[in-house]
Short mmCIF file of C-alpha atoms in Angstrom, two decimals:
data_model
loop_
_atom_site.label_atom_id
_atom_site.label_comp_id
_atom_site.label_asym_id
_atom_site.label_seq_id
_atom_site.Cartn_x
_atom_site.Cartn_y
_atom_site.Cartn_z
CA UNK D 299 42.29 17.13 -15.41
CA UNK D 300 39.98 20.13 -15.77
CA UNK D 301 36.90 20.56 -14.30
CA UNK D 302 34.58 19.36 -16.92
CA UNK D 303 36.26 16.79 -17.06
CA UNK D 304 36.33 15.30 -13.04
CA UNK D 305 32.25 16.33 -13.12
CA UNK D 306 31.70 13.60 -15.87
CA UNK D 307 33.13 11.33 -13.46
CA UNK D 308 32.01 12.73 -10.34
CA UNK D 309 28.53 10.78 -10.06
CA UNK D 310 29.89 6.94 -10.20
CA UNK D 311 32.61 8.66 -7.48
CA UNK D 312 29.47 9.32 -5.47
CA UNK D 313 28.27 5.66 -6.35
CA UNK D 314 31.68 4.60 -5.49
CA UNK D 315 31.53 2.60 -9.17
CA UNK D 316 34.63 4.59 -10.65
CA UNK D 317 37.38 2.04 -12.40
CA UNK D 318 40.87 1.63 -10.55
CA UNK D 319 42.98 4.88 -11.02
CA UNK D 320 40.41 7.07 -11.65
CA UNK D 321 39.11 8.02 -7.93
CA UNK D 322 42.51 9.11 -7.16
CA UNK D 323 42.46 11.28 -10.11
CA UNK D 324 39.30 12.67 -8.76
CA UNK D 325 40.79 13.01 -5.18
CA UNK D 326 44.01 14.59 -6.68
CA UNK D 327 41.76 16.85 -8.30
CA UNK D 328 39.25 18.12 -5.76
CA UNK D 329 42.32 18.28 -3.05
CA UNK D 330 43.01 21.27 -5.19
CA UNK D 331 40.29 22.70 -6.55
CA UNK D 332 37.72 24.31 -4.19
CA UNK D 333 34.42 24.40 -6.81
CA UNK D 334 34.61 20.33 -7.20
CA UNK D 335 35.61 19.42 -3.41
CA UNK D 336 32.49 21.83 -2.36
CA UNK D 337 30.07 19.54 -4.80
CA UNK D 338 31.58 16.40 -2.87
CA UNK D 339 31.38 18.15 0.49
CA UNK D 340 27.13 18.76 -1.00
CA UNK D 341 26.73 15.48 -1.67
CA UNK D 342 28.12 14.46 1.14
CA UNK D 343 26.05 16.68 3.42
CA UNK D 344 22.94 15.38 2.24
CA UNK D 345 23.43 12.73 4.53
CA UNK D 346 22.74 15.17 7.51
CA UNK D 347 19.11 15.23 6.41
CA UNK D 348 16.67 13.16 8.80
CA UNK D 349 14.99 9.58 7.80
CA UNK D 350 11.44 10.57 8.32
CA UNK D 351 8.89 8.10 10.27
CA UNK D 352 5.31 8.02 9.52
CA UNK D 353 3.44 8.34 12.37
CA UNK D 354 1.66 5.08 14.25
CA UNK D 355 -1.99 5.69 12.91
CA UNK D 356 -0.36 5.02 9.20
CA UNK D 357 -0.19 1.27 9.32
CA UNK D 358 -4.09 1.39 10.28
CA UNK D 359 -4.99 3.79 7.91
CA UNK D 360 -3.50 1.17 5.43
CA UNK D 361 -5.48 -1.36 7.13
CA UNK D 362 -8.48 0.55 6.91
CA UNK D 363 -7.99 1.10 3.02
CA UNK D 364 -6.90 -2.66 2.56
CA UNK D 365 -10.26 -3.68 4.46
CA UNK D 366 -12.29 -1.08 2.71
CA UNK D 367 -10.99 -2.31 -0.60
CA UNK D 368 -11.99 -6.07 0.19
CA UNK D 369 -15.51 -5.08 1.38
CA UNK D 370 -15.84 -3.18 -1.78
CA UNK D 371 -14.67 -6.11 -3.87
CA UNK D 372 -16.89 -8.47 -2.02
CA UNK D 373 -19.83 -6.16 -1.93
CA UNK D 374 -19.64 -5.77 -5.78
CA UNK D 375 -19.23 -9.17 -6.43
CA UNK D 376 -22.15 -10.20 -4.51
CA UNK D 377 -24.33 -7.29 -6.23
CA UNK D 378 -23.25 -8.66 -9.67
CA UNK D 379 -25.51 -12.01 -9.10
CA UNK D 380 -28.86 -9.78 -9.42
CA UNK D 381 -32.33 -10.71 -7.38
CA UNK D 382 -33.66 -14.11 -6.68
CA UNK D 383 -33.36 -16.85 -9.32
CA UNK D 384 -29.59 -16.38 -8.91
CA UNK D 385 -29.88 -15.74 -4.86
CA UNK D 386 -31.83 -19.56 -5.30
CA UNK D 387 -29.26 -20.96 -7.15
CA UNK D 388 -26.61 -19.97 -4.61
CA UNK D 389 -28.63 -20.92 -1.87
CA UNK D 390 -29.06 -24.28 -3.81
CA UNK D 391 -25.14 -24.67 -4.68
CA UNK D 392 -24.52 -24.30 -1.06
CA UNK D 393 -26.98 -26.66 0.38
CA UNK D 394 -25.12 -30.52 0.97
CA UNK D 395 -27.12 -31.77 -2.17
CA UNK D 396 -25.72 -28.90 -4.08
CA UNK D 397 -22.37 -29.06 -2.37
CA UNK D 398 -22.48 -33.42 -3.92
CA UNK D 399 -23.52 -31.75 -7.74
CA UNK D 400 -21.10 -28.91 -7.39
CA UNK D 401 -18.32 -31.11 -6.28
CA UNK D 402 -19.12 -34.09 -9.07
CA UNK D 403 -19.06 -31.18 -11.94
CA UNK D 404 -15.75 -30.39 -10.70
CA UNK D 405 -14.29 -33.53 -11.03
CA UNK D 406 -15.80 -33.97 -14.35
CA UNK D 407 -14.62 -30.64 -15.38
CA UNK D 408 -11.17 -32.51 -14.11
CA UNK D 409 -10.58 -35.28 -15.26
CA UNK D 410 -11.79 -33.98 -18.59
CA UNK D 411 -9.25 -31.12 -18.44
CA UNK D 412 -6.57 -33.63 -17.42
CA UNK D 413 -7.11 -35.49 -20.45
CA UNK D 414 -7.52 -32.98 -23.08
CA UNK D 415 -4.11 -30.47 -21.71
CA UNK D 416 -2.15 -33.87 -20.53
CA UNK D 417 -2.86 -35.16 -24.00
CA UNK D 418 -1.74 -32.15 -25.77
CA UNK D 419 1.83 -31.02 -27.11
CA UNK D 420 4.27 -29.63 -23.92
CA UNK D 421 4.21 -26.17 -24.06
CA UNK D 422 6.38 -23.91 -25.58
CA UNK D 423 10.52 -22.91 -23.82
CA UNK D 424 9.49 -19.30 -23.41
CA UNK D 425 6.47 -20.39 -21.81
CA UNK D 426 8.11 -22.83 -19.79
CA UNK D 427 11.24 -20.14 -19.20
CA UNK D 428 8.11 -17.50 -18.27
CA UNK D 429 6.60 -20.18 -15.19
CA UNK D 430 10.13 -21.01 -14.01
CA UNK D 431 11.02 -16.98 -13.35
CA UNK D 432 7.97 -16.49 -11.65
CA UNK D 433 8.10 -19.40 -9.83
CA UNK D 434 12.12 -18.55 -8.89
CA UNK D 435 10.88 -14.97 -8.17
CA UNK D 436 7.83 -16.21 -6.14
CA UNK D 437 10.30 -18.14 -3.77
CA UNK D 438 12.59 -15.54 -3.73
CA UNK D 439 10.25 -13.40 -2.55
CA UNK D 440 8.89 -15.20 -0.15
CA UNK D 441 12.39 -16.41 1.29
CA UNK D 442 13.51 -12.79 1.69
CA UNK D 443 10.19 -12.17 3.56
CA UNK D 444 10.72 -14.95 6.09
CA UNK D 445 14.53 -14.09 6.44
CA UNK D 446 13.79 -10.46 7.04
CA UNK D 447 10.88 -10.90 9.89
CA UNK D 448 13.32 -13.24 11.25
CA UNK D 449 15.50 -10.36 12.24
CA UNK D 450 13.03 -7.86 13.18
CA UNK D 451 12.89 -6.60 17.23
CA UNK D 452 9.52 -7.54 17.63
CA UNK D 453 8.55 -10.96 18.97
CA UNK D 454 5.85 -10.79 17.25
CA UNK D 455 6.99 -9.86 13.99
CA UNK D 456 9.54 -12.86 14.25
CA UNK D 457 6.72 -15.17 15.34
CA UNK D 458 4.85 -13.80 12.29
CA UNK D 459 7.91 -14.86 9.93
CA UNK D 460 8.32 -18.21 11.60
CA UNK D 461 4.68 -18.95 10.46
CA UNK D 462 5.27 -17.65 7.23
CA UNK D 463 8.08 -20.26 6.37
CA UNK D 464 5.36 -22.87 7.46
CA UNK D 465 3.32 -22.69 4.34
CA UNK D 466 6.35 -24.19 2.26
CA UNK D 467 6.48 -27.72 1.81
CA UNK D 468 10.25 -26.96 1.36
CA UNK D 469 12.48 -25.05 3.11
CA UNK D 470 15.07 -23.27 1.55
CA UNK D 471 18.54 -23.75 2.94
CA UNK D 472 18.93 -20.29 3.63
CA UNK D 473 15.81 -19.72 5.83
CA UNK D 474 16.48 -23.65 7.05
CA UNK D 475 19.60 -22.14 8.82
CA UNK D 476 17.88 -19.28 9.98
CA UNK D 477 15.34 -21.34 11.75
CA UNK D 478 17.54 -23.28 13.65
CA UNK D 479 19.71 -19.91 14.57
CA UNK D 480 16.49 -18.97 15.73
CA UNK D 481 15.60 -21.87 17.84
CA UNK D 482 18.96 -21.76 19.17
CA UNK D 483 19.57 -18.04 19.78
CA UNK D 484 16.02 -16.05 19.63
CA UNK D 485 15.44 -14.14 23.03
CA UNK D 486 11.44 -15.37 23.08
CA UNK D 487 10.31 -18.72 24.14
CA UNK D 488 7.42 -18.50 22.40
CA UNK D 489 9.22 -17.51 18.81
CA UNK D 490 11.72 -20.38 19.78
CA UNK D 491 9.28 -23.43 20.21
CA UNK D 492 7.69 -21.66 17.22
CA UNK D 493 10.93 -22.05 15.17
CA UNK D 494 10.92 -25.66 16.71
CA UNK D 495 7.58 -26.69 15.58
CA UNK D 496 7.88 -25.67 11.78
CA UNK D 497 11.46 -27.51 11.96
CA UNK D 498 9.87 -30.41 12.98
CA UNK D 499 7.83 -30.99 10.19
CA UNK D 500 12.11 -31.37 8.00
CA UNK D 501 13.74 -33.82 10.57
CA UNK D 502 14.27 -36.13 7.38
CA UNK D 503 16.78 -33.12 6.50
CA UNK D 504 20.21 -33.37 8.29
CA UNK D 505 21.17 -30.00 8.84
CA UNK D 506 17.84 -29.84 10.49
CA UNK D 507 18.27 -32.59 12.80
CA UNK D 508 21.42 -31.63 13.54
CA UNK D 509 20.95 -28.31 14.64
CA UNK D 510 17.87 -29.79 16.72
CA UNK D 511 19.78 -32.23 18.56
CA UNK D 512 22.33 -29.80 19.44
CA UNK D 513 19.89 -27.39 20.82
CA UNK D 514 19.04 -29.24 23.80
CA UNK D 515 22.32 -28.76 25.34
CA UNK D 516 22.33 -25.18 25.23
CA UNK D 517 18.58 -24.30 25.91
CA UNK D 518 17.69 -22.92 29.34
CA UNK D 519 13.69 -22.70 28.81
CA UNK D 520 12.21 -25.95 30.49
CA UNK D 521 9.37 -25.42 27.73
CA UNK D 522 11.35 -26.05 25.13
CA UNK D 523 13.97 -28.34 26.61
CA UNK D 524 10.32 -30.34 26.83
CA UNK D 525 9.25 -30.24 23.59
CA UNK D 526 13.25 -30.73 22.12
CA UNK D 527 12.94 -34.31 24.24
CA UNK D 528 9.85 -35.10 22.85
CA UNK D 529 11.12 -34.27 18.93
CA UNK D 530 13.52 -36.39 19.88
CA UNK D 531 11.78 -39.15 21.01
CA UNK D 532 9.32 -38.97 17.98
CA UNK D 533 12.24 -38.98 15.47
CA UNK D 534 13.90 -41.86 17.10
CA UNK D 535 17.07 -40.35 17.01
CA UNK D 536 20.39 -43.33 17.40
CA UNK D 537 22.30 -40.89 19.11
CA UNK D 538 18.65 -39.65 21.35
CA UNK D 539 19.57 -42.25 24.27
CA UNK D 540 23.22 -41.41 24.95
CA UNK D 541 22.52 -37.32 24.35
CA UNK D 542 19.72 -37.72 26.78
CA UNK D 543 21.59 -39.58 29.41
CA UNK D 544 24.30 -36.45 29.25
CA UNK D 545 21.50 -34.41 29.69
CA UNK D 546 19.84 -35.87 32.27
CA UNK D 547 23.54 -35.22 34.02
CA UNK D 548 22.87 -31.61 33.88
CA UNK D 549 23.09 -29.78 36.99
CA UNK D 550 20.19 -27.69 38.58
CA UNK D 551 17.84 -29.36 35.77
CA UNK D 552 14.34 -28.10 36.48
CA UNK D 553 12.89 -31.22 37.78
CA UNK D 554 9.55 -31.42 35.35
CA UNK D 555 12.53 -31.34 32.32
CA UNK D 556 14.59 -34.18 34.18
CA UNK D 557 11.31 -36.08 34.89
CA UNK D 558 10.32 -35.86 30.79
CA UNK D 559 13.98 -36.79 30.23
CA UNK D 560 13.78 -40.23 32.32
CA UNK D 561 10.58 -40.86 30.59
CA UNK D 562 11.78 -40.83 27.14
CA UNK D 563 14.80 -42.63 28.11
CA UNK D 564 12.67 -45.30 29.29
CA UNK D 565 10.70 -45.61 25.82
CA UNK D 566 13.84 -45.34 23.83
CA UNK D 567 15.28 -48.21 25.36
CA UNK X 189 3.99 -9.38 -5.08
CA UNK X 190 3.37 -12.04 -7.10
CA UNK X 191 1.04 -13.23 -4.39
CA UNK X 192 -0.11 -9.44 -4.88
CA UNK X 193 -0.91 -9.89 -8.14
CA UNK X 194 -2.73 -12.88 -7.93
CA UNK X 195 -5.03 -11.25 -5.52
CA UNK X 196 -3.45 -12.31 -1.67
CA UNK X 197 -4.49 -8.76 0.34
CA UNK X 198 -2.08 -10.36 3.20
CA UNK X 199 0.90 -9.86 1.53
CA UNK X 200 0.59 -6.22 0.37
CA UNK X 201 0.92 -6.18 4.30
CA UNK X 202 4.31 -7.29 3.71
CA UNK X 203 4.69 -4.88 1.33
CA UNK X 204 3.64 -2.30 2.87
CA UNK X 205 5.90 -3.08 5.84
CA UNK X 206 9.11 -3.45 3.50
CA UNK X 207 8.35 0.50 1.01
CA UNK X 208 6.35 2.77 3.21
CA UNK X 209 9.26 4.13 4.76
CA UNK X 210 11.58 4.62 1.62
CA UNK X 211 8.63 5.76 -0.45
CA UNK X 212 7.38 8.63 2.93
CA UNK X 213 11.21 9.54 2.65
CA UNK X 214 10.85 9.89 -1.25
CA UNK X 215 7.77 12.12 -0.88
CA UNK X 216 9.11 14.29 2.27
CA UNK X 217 11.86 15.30 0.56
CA UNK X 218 9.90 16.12 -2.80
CA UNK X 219 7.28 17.82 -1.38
CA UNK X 220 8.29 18.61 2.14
CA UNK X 221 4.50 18.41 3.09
CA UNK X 222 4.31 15.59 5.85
CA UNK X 223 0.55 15.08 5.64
CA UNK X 224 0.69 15.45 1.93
CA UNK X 225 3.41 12.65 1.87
CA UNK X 226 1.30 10.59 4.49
CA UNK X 227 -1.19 10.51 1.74
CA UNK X 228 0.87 9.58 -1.07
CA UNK X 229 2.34 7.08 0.56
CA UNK X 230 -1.61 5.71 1.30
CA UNK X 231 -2.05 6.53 -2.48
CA UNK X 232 0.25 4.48 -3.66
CA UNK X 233 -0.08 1.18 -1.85
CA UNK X 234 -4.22 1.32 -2.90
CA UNK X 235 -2.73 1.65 -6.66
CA UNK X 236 -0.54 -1.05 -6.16
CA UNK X 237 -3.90 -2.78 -4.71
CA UNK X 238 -5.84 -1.98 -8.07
CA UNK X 239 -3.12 -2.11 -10.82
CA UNK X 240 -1.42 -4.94 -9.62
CA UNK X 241 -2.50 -7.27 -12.77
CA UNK X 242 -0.07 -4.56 -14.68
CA UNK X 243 3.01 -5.45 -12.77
CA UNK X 244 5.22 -7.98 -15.11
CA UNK X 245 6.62 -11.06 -12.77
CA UNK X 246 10.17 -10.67 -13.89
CA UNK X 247 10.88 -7.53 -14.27
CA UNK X 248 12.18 -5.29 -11.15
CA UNK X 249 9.41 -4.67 -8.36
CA UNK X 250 11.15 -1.30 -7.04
CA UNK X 251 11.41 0.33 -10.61
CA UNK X 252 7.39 -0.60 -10.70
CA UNK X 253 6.62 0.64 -7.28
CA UNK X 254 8.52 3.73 -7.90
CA UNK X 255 6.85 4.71 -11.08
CA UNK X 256 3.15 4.27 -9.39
CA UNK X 257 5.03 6.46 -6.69
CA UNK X 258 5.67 9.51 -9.49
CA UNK X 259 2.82 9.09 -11.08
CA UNK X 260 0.45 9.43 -8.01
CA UNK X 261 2.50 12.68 -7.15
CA UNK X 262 1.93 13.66 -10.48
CA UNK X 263 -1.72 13.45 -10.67
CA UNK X 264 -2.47 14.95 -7.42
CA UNK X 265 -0.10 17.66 -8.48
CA UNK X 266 -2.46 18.32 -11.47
CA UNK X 267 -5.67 18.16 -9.20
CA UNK X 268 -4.08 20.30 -6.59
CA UNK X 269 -1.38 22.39 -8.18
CA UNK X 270 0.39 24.51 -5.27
CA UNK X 271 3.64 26.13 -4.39
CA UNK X 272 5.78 24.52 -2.04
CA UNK X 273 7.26 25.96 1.00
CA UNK X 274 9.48 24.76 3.47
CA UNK X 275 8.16 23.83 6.46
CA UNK X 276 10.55 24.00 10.00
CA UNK X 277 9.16 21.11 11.27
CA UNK X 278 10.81 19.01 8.78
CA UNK X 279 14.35 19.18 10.51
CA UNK X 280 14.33 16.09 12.97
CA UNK X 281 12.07 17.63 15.99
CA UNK X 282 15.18 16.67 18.57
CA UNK X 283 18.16 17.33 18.14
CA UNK X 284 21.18 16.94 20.12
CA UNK X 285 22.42 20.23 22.39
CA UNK X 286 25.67 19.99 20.43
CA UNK X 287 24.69 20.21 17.70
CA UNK X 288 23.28 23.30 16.83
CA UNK X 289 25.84 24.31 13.85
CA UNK X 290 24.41 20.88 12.41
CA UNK X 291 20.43 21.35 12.87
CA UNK X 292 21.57 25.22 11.52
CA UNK X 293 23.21 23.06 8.05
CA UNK X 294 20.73 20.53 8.00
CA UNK X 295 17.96 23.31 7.50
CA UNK X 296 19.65 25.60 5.13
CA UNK X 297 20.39 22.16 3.19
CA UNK X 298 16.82 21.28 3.23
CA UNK X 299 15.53 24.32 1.74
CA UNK X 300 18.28 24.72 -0.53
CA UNK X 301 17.01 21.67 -1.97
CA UNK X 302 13.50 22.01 -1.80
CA UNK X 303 14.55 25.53 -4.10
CA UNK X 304 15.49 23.33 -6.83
CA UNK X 305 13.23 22.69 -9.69
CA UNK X 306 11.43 19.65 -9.11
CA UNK X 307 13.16 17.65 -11.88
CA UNK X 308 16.74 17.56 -10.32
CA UNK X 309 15.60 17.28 -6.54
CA UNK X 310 13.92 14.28 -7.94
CA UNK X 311 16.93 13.07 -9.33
CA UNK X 312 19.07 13.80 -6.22
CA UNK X 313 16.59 12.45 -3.92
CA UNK X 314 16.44 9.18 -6.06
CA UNK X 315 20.03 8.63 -6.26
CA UNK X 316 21.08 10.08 -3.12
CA UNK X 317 18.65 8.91 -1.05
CA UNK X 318 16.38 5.98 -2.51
CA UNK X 319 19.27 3.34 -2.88
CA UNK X 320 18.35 2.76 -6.42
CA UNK X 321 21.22 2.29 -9.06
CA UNK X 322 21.41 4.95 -11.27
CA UNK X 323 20.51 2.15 -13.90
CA UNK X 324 17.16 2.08 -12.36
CA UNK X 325 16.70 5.52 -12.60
CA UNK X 326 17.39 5.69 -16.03
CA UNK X 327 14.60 3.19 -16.75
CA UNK X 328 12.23 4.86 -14.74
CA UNK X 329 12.75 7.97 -16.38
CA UNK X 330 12.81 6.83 -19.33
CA UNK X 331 16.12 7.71 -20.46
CA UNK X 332 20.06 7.24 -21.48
CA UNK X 333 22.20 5.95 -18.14
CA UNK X 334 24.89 9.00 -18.99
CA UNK X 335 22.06 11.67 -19.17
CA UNK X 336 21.17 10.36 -15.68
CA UNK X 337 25.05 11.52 -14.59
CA UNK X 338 24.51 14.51 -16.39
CA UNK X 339 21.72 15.54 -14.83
CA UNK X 340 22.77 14.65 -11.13
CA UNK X 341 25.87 16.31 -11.56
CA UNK X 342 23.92 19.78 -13.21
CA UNK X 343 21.71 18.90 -9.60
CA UNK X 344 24.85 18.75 -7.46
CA UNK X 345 25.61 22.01 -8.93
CA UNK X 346 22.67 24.01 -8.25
CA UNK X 347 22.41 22.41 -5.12
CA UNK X 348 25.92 23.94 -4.05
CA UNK X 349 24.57 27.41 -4.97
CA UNK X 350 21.58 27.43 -3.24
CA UNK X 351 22.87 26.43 -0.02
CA UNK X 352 26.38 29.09 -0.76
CA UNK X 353 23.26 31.32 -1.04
CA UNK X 354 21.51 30.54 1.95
CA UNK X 355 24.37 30.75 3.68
CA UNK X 356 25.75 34.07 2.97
CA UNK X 357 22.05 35.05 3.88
CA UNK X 358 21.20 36.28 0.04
CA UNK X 359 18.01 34.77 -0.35
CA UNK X 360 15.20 35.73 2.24
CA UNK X 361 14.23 32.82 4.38
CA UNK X 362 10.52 31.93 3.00
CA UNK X 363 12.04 31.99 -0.54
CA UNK X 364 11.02 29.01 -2.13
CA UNK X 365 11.19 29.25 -6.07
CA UNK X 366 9.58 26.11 -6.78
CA UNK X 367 6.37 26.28 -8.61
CA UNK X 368 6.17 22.90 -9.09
CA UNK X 369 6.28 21.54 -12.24
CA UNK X 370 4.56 18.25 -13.18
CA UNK X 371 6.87 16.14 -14.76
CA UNK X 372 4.92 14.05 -17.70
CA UNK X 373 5.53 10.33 -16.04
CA UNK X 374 6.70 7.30 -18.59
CA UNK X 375 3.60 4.78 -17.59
CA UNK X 376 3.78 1.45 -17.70
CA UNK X 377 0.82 0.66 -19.99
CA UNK X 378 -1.62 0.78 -17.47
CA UNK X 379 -3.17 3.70 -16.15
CA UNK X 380 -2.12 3.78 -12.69
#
């Protein structure tokens, strides 16, 4: 092939997207001719150039803008409601009387919305197709922010993502799983009994129970061996007596776990 | 950044977290100005702050982010138009002892590139270095998916000459060509 030819095809050989045959063609090619192996050896090369790192004081500067963005926001807002009569009628709106009217006009405002948009027609497919993508991309979102500050180094960053799966009232299976790897495996305590306390809240879910259950075996924290035997007492588990009584056979047991051990025994049975 | 949109400061946090480095990266190698791409990267997370309502749930976040990211490198090109230079301090500070030959390569490579008119560095930094599919270039510059090949292959090209120049010691060390060109940016409705 001439050269003119392989350069058409040399960028998706760079992407590595070329179809079957064709990057030995290219290889064939640039094994021979020195212009087209020294635009791969280029492009190659490029690799050699350092990842740059902002420095530290860049996260605060962004915090500082962030901040100074809010206060502006806030600041205009508040100028927007002009002298007194409106500074009155805020001051009125927030007072417990005003907080009763305010709250009654709501539910007015409601219940009469409730009727008039439950009563009409259902909306439209592309509407409905519109809510569904952004509610898909919403979760998706927000599951590949939990699952990625899962796996950070920081503690605190993983303590920060454990929270963050918190505000669902469902947990996807994906960042489920990661949560109990993390109770099982994570190297903090405190990101651990984290992990533990927003599983708590899916015991009803299997998999969650499961991997629960069959942390207590293989934790070595007496904090959250603790709060694993009380989970387990709360949840009532039918397998919570015998596991505990293997437990309880566990040698060098920190006492305070063994003692909290004997104790839930006694109220399971 | 959905949440974004709708007005949540927190996560732009987690945005912020997830692009500054890729988009510092972008801007270094573009500009080769440190502080310069310090800003820029500020620049463009305050845009994404105040033109979020333009972003389209749906459509691809990165191709948005990236097109705020040209466009605020455009506009402070056109307030502040300026030559660029290379500066030494962009080659990684420390380098191994070994590796002279490599810190010698990685420096002529640098410049060669930062010789190149701004339209194909762009192009080569985007593909090369930015992850994004050359699909995603194409729509953020507005243009065919085989004229994006063509154009990184015409970059590879002129790349290779610059740094066969540098090498053989042709061009004088604080030759930079690059008056830099503002390329006009495809916006996304909004002025951002």
């Amino acid at each position: 092939m001439r050269c003119e030819e392989i350069g058409e095809l040399l960028p998706d050989y760079f992407e590595g997207s070329l179809k079957a045959g064709q990057d030995s063609l290219v290889e064939e090619h640039i094994a021979q001719c020195a212009d087209c192996r020294e635009e791969v050896v280029i492009w190659k090369k490029l690799s050699l150039l350092p990842v740059e790192r902002l420095g530290a004081g860049s996260r605060e500067r962004f915090e500082a803008m962030l901040s100074a963005y809010q206060t502006g926001r806030s600041d205009k807002a508040s100028a927007g409601f002009g002298p007194s009569k409106r500074g009155l009628l805020w001051s009125w709106l927030r007072s417990p009387v005003g907080a009763l009217a305010w709250s009654a006009a709501l539910l007015v405002i409601g219940v009469f919305a409730g009727n008039y948009f439950g009563n009409r027609p259902t909306h439209s497919s592309a509407n409905q197709d519109e809510i569904a993508t952004m509610h898909t991309e919403l979760a998706n979102m927000k599951q590949m922010v939990v699952l990625s500050m899962l796996q950070q180094q920081s503690a605190g960053e993983r303590l920060q993502g454990v929270s963050y799966s918190r505000r669902e009232d469902q947990l996807d299976p994906q960042v489920m799983s990661a949560l109990v790897h993390t109770l099982r495996y994570d190297g903090s305590v405190d990101v651990r009994l984290a992990a533990l306390d927003a599983l708590s809240r899916h015991g009803a879910q299997p998999q969650v129970h499961k991997g629960v259950v069959d942390a207590l075996q293989e934790q070595q924290s007496p904090l959250v061996q603790v709060a694993l035997i009380d989970l387990m007492l709360e949840w009532r588990d039918p397998d919570a007596a015998q596991r505990l009584r293997d437990f309880v056979q566990t040698p060098n047991l920190n006492p305070a776990v063994r003692q909290r051990a004997d104790w839930a025994l006694s109220r399971l049975n | 950044m959905l949440e974004v949109r709708n007005g949540t400061g927190e996560t732009l946090g987690v945005l912020f977290d997830r692009y500054h480095a890729p988009l510092y990266n972008f801007y270094t190698k573009l500009t080769g100005d440190r502080t310069l791409s310090d800003d820029l990267v500020q620049e463009v997370f305050l845009r994404i702050l105040k033109y979020r309502q333009s972003y389209e749930p749906g459509t691809p976040f990165r191709a948005w982010i990236y097109q705020i990211a040209r466009n605020a490198r455009v506009d402070h090109y056109r307030k502040t138009p300026r030559h660029i230079t290379f500066e030494a301090e962009m080659v990684a500070p420390v380098m191994p002892k070994d590796s002279a030959q490599q810190s010698e390569e990685t420096e002529l490579l640098h410049r060669a590139l930062l010789q190149m008119p701004e339209e194909k560095r762009e192009i080569l930094v985007l593909s090369r270095f930015q992850e994004l599919k050359y699909e995603e270039i194409a729509r953020l510059l507005g243009c065919e998916l085989g004229t994006v090949k063509t154009r990184i292959h015409r970059a590879i090209q002129e790349l290779r000459q610059n740094f066969k120049q540098l090498e053989r010691g042709l061009a004088p060390r604080d030759a930079g060509p690059a008056v830099v060109k503002t390329i006009p940016p495809r916006r996304f409705g909004n002025e951002m």
